[in-house]
XYZ file of C-alpha atoms in Angstrom:
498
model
C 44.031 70.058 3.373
C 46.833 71.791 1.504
C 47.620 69.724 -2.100
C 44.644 68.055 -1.834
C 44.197 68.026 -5.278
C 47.406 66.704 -6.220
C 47.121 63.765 -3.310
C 43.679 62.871 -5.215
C 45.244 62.733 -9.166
C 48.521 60.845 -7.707
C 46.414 58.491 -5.653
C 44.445 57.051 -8.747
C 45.255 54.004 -10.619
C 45.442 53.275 -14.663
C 41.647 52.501 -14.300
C 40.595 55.170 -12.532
C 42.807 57.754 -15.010
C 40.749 56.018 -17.479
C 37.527 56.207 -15.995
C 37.914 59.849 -14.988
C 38.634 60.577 -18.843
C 35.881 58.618 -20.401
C 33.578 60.217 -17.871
C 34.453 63.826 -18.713
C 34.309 62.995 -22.453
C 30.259 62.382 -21.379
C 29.683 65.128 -19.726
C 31.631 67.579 -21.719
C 30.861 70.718 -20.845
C 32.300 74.487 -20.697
C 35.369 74.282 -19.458
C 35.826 71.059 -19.472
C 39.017 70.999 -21.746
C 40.876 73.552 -18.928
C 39.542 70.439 -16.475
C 41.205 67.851 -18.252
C 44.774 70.183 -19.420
C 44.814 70.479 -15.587
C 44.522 67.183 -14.575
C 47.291 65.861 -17.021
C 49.786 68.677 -15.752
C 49.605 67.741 -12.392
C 49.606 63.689 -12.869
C 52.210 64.196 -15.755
C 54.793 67.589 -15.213
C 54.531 66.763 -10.940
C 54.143 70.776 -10.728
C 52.805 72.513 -7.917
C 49.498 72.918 -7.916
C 49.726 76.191 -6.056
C 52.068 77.621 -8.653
C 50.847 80.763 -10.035
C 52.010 80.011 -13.089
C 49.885 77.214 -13.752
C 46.883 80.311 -13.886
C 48.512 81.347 -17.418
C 49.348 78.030 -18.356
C 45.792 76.876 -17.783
C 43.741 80.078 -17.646
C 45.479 82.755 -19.825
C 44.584 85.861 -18.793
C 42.418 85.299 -16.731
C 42.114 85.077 -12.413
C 43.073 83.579 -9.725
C 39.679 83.053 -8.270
C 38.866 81.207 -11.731
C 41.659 78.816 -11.254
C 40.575 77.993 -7.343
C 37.014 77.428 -8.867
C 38.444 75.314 -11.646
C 40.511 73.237 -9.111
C 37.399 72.494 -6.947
C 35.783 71.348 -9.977
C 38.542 68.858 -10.605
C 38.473 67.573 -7.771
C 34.676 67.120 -8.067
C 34.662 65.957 -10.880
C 37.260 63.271 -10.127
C 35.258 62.157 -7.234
C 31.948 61.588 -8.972
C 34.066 59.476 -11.960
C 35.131 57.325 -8.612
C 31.477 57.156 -7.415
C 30.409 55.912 -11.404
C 33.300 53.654 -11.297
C 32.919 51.872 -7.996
C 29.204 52.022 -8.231
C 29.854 49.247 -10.811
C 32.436 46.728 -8.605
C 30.839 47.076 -5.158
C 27.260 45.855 -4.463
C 26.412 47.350 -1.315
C 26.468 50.939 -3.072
C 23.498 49.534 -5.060
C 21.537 50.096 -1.924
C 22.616 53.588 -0.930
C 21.167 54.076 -5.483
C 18.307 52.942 -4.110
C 17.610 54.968 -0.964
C 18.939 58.052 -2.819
C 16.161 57.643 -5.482
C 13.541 56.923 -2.336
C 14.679 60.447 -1.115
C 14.069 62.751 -4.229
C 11.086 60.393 -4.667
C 10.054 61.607 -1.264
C 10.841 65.480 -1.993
C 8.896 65.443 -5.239
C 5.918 64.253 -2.972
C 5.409 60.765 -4.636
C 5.256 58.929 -2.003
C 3.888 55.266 -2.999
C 7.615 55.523 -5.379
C 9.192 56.318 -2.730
C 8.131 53.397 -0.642
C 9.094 51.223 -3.745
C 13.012 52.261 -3.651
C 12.950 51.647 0.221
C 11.180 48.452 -0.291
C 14.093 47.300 -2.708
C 16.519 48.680 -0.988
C 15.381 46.914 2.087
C 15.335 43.860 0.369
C 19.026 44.289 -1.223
C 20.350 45.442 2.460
C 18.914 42.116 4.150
C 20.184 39.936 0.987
C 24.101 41.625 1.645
C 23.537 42.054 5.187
C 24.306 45.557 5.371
C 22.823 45.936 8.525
C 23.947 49.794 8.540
C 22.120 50.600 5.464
C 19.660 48.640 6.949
C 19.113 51.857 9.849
C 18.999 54.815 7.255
C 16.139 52.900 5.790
C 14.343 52.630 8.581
C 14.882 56.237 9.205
C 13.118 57.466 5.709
C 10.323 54.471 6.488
C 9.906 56.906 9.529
C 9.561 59.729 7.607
C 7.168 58.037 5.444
C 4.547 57.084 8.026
C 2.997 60.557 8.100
C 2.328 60.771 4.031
C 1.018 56.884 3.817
C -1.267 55.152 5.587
C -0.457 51.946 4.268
C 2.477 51.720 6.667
C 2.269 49.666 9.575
C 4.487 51.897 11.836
C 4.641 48.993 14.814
C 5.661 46.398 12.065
C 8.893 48.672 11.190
C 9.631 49.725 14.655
C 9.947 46.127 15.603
C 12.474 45.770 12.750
C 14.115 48.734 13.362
C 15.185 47.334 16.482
C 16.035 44.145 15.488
C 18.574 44.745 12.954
C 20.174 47.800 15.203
C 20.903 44.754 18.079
C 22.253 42.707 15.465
C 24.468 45.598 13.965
C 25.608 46.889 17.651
C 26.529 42.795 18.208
C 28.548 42.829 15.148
C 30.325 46.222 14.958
C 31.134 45.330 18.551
C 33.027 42.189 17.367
C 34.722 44.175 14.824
C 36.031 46.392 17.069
C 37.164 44.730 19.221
C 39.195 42.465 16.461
C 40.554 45.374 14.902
C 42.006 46.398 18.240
C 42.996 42.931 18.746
C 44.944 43.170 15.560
C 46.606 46.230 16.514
C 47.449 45.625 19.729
C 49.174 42.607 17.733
C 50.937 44.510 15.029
C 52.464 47.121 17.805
C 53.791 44.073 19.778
C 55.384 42.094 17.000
C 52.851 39.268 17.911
C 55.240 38.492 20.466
C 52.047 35.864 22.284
C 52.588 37.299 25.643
C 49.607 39.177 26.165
C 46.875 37.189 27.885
C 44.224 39.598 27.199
C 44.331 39.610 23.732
C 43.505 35.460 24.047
C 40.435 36.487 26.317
C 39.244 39.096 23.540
C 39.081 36.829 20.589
C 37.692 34.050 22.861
C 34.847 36.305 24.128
C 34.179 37.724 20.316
C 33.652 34.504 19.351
C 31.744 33.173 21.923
C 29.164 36.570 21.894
C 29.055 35.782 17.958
C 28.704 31.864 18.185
C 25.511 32.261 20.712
C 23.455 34.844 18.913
C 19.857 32.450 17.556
C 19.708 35.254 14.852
C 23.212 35.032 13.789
C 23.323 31.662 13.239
C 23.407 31.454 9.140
C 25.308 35.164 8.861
C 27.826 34.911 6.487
C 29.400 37.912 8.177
C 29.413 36.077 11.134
C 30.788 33.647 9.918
C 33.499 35.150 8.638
C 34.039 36.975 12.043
C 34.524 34.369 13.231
C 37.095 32.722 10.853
C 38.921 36.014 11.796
C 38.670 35.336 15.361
C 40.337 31.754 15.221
C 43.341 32.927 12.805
C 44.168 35.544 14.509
C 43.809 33.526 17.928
C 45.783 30.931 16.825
C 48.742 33.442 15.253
C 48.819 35.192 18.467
C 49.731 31.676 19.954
C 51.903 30.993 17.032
C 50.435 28.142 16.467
C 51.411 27.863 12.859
C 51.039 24.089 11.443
C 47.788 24.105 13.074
C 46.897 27.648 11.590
C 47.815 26.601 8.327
C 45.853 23.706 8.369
C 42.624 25.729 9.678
C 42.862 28.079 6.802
C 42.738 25.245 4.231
C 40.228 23.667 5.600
C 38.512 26.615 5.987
C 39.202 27.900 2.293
C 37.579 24.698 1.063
C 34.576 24.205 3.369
C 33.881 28.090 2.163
C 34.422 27.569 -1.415
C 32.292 24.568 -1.260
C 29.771 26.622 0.716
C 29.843 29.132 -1.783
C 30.666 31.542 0.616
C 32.857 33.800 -1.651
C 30.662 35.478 -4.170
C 31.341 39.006 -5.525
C 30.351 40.962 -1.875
C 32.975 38.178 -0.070
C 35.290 38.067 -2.903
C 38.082 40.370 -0.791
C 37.828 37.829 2.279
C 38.603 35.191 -0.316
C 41.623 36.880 -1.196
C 43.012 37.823 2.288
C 42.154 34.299 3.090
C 44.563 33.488 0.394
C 47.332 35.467 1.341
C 47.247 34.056 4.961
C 47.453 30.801 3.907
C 50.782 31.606 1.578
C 52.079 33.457 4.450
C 51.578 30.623 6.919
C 52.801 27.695 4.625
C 55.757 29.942 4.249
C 55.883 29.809 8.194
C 56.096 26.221 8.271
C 58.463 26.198 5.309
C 55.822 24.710 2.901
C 57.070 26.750 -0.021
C 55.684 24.475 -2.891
C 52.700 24.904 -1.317
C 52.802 28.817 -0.707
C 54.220 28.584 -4.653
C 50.266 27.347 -5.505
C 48.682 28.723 -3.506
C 50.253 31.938 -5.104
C 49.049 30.764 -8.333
C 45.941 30.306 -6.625
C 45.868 34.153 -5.411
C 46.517 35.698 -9.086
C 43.546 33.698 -10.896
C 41.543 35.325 -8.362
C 42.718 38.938 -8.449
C 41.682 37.954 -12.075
C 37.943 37.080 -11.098
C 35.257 39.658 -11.525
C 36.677 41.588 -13.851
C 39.698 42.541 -12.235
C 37.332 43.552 -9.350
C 40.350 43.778 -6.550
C 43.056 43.763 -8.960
C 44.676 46.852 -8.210
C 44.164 46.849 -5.009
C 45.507 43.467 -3.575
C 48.683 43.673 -6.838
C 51.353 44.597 -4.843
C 50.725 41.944 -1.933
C 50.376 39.523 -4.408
C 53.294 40.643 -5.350
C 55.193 40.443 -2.201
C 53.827 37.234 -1.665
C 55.031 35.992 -5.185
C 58.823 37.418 -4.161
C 58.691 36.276 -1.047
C 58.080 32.387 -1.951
C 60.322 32.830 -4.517
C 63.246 33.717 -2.925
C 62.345 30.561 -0.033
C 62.440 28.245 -2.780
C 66.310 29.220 -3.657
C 65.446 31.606 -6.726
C 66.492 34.743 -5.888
C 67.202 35.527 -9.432
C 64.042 34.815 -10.680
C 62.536 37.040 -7.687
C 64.700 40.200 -9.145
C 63.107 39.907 -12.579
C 59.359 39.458 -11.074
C 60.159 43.197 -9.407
C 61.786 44.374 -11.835
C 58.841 43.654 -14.521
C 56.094 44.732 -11.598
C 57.484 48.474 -10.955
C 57.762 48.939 -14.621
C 54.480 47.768 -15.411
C 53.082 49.346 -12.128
C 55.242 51.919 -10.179
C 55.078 51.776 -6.617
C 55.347 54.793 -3.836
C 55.588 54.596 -0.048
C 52.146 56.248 -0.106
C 50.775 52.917 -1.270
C 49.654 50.694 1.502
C 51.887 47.607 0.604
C 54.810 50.155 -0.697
C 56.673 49.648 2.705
C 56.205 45.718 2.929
C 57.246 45.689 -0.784
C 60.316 47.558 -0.781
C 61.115 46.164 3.071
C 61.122 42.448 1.083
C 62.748 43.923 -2.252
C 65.679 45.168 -0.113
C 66.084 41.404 1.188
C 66.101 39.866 -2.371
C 69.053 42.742 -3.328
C 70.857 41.845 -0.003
C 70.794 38.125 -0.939
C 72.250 38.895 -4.613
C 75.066 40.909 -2.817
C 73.951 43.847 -4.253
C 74.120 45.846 -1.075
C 74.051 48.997 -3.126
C 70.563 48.347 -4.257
C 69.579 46.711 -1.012
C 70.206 50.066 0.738
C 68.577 52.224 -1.879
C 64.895 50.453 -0.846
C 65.753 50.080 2.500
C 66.561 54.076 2.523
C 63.570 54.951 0.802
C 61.468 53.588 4.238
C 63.846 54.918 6.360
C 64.027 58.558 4.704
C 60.144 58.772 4.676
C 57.884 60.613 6.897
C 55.911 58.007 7.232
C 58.699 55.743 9.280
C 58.286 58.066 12.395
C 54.933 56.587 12.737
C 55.509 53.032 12.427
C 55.290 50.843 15.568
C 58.877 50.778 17.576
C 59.381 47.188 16.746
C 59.581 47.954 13.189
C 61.706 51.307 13.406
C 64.037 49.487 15.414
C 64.526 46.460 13.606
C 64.325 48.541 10.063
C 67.656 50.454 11.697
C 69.173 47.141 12.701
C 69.290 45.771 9.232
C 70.251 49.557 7.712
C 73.177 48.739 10.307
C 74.015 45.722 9.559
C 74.203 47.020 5.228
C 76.843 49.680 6.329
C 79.111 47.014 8.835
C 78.617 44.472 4.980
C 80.113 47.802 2.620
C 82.806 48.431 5.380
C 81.427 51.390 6.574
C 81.862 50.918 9.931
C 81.316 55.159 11.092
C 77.688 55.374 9.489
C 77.029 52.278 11.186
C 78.345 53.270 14.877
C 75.987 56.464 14.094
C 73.010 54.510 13.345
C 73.635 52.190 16.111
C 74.283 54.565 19.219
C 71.002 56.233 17.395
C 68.782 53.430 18.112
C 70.493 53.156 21.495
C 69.839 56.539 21.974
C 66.205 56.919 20.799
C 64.783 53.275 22.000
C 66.930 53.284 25.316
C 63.693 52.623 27.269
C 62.154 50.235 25.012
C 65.329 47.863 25.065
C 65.397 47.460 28.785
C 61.777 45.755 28.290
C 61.749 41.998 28.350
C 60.030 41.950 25.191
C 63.237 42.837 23.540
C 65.798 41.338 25.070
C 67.172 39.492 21.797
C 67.072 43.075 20.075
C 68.980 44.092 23.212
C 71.688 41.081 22.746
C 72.102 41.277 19.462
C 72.963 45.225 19.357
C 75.634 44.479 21.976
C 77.016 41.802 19.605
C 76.876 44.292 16.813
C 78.656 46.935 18.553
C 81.596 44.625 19.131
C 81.355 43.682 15.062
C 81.875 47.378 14.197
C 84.612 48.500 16.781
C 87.071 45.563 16.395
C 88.844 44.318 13.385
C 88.026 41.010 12.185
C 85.640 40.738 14.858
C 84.092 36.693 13.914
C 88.221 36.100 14.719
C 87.622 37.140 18.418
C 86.960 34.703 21.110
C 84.744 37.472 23.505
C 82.779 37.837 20.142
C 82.357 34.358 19.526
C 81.411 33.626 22.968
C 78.556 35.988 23.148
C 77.395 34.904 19.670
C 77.143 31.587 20.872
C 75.381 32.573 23.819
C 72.980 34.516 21.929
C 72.397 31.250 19.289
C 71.481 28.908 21.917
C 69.239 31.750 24.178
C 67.105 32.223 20.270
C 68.091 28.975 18.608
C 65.329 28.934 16.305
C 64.547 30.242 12.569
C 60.990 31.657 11.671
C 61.041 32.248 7.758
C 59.125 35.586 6.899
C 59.533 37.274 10.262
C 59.614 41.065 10.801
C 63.796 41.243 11.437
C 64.155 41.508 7.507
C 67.693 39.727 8.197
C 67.410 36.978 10.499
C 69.577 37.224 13.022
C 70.912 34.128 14.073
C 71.560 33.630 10.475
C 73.476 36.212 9.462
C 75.938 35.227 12.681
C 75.597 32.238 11.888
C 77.131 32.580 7.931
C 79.840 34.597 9.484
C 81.088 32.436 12.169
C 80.887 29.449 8.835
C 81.915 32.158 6.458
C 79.199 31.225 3.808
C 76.948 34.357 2.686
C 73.544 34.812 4.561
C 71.729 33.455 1.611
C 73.097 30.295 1.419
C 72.648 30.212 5.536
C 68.843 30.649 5.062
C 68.199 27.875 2.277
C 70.029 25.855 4.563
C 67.640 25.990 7.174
């Protein structure tokens, strides 16, 4: 892969830049001050790694074959401070320690020390339920058999195939959930497909009737995934949002979420701000946010970095519900200082997508466009479900008809005509379909919200979709932004309204 090294330096976090320097200090070594020279060029300067001036810059005088081999040290070396880092925050890579050490306990012919690693890390692979780890195991206990005689090779055959049924059951389940929840995420959970309903009923019913299954706290929180994302598939919100609290308590009272569960405490989290936003709960959402950031504080930071920015987004989001819009403009303008944010960041495009509403609210359309254009200008867009490109392109519209700039927005309109011409004849988006037609009326008349044909097929298109979902995926609701230019009021003051 072609910048690979570059991807890996830009990817890491303050931590890891750290951890990666403290762990070459350690190991210091020859060469090791090239390494690190390296490193800080390419995370620092942003030059090309396949410059060949970096070779006298780095290297002087000597080869190009010296650089390559210093560059696939790097990215070695990088790696392996990631390994020592995370080795630390995730327990489950305590048992793949242990079942290395069984292995070069195994080549240097010891055999009864051997056993002992496998035995612990059986033991720590049953106590997290890594039922994966739980096969390699198995697989050096096979190797075993031949060099010790103390080994019952019936009694681990029996296990062997005891824990591969109950990890085929539950990668099954998974699976099939993760395609559940992409089949939803392509199709806008629009609740129309029937199947989807059969597939989380049948997970859950495989899952709920297993003898052996019956205190897994996987399972159970297979199943938890199951129901929530049955019952947002149905859009069944008030009860949704009351299943996740109860949920959230009977869990914490459980003592469900230790360290190895602590990330499905914190998605759990943001589902319940996201549905108490959906039933317009936002002093709820509001602590349940606070909520959220004590426990991206819990375990030493342990997720910190990595849930941030959707804490973040849920922070601006409930904000800006609650009537503060100002308030959510200084939270993101303190977070991308503190922590800069790219599109190659998984929550970069949800960020900026919700950043670009809070601008559009202040009337700072300018601002609102720059984020918006940032999505819409990256690679990355082309792959995004339809739903999203086309609704992304809707709002980018409506921006230009807002600054007056009514001949970029007839170009981006008869482009999504042009490129989604199939897709809008589907039923599924119909009120996409309606609402363009409205919109191409806006930006070929002058004061269009004046005309009676306009009005008439706003009206129309108000009572077909006459209700208001806070936080959906339009970005700009629709029926509010007609409706605060039929009343002449600005969209934001249309949405707290509602």
């Amino acid at each position: 892969m072609k910048h690979q090294l570059t991807r890996l330096v830009q990817s890491l976090n303050k931590e890891e830049v750290r951890n990666f320097k403290l762990f070459t200090s350690k190991y210091k070594s020859k060469g090791t001050k090239a390494l690190v020279q390296l490193f800080d060029i390419i995370r620092k300067e942003k030059i090309d790694e396949y410059d060949d001036k970096m070779i006298d810059v780095i290297l002087p005088g000597s080869t190009k074959n010296n650089y390559y081999r210093l560059k696939n040290r790097l990215i070695q070396e990088i790696e392996d401070s990631l390994a020592d880092l995370y080795r630390k925050k995730d327990e489950s890579f305590e048992v793949f320690r242990l079942l290395r050490l069984a292995k070069i306990f195994f080549y240097k012919s010891d055999y009864e020390k051997s056993k002992q690693y496998l035995d612990e890390a059986e033991k720590t692979a049953l106590k997290l339920e890594d039922y994966a780890a739980m096969h390699l195991i198995y697989e050096q206990y096979a190797a075993l058999i031949s060099n010790l005689s103390s080994i019952n090779p019936i009694e681990y055959i029996h296990k062997k195939r005891k824990y591969n049924k109950i990890h085929e059951r539950i990668q099954e389940s998974k699976f099939l959930n993760a395609t559940v929840s992409y089949e939803m995420r392509v199709t806008n959970f629009s609740g129309k497909n029937q199947n989807i309903y059969e597939t989380l009923d049948n997970i859950i019913e495989q899952l709920q009737v297993m003898d052996e299954l019956k205190d897994s706290v996987i399972v159970k929180f297979d199943i938890d995934a199951c129901v929530r994302q049955s019952l947002l598939q149905r859009k069944e919100f008030n009860l949704l949002t009351e299943y996740l609290e109860q949920t959230f308590h009977k869990f914490t009272e459980e003592g469900l979420f230790t360290k190895q569960y602590h990330r499905n405490k914190i998605v759990t989290l943001v589902w319940i701000i996201n549905t108490t936003i959906k039933t317009r709960q936002y002093d709820k959402a509001l602590t349940y946010v606070n909520i959220l950031e004590k426990a991206l504080h819990e375990y030493n930071d342990l997720y910190y970095q990595q849930y941030f920015w959707l804490f973040q987004t849920s922070k601006l989001v409930t904000v800006f519900y609650m009537g503060n819009n100002k308030l959510g403009i200084e939270l993101a303008q303190k977070a991308l200082k503190e922590n800069p944010l790219t599109l190659a960041h998984p929550h970069g495009m949800i960020y900026f997508t919700n950043l670009s509403m809070v601008y559009y609210h202040d009337g700072n359309l300018d601002k609102a466009l720059h984020y918006l254009s940032l999505i819409i200008a990256d690679a990355s867009f082309n792959n995004l479900p339809s739903f999203w490109k086309i609704n992304l392109k809707i709002v980018e519209t409506i921006y230009h008809i807002e600054s007056k700039n009514y001949n970029y927005a007839k170009n981006i309109y008869d482009n999504i005509k042009r490129t989604h011409r199939g897709l809008l004849k589907e039923e599924n988006y119909q009120r996409e379909r309606m609402f363009l037609d409205i919109l191409r009326e806006v930006i070929q008349h002058p004061q269009p919200f004046k005309q009676e044909k306009i009005k008439t097929k706003i009206n129309n298109f108000l009572k077909v979709y006459p209700d208001f979902e806070p936080a959906a995926n339009e970005g700009i609701n629709y029926n509010i932004w007609l409706l605060s230019k039929i009343k002449n009021t600005t969209y934001y003051e249309e949405l707290l309204l509602q």
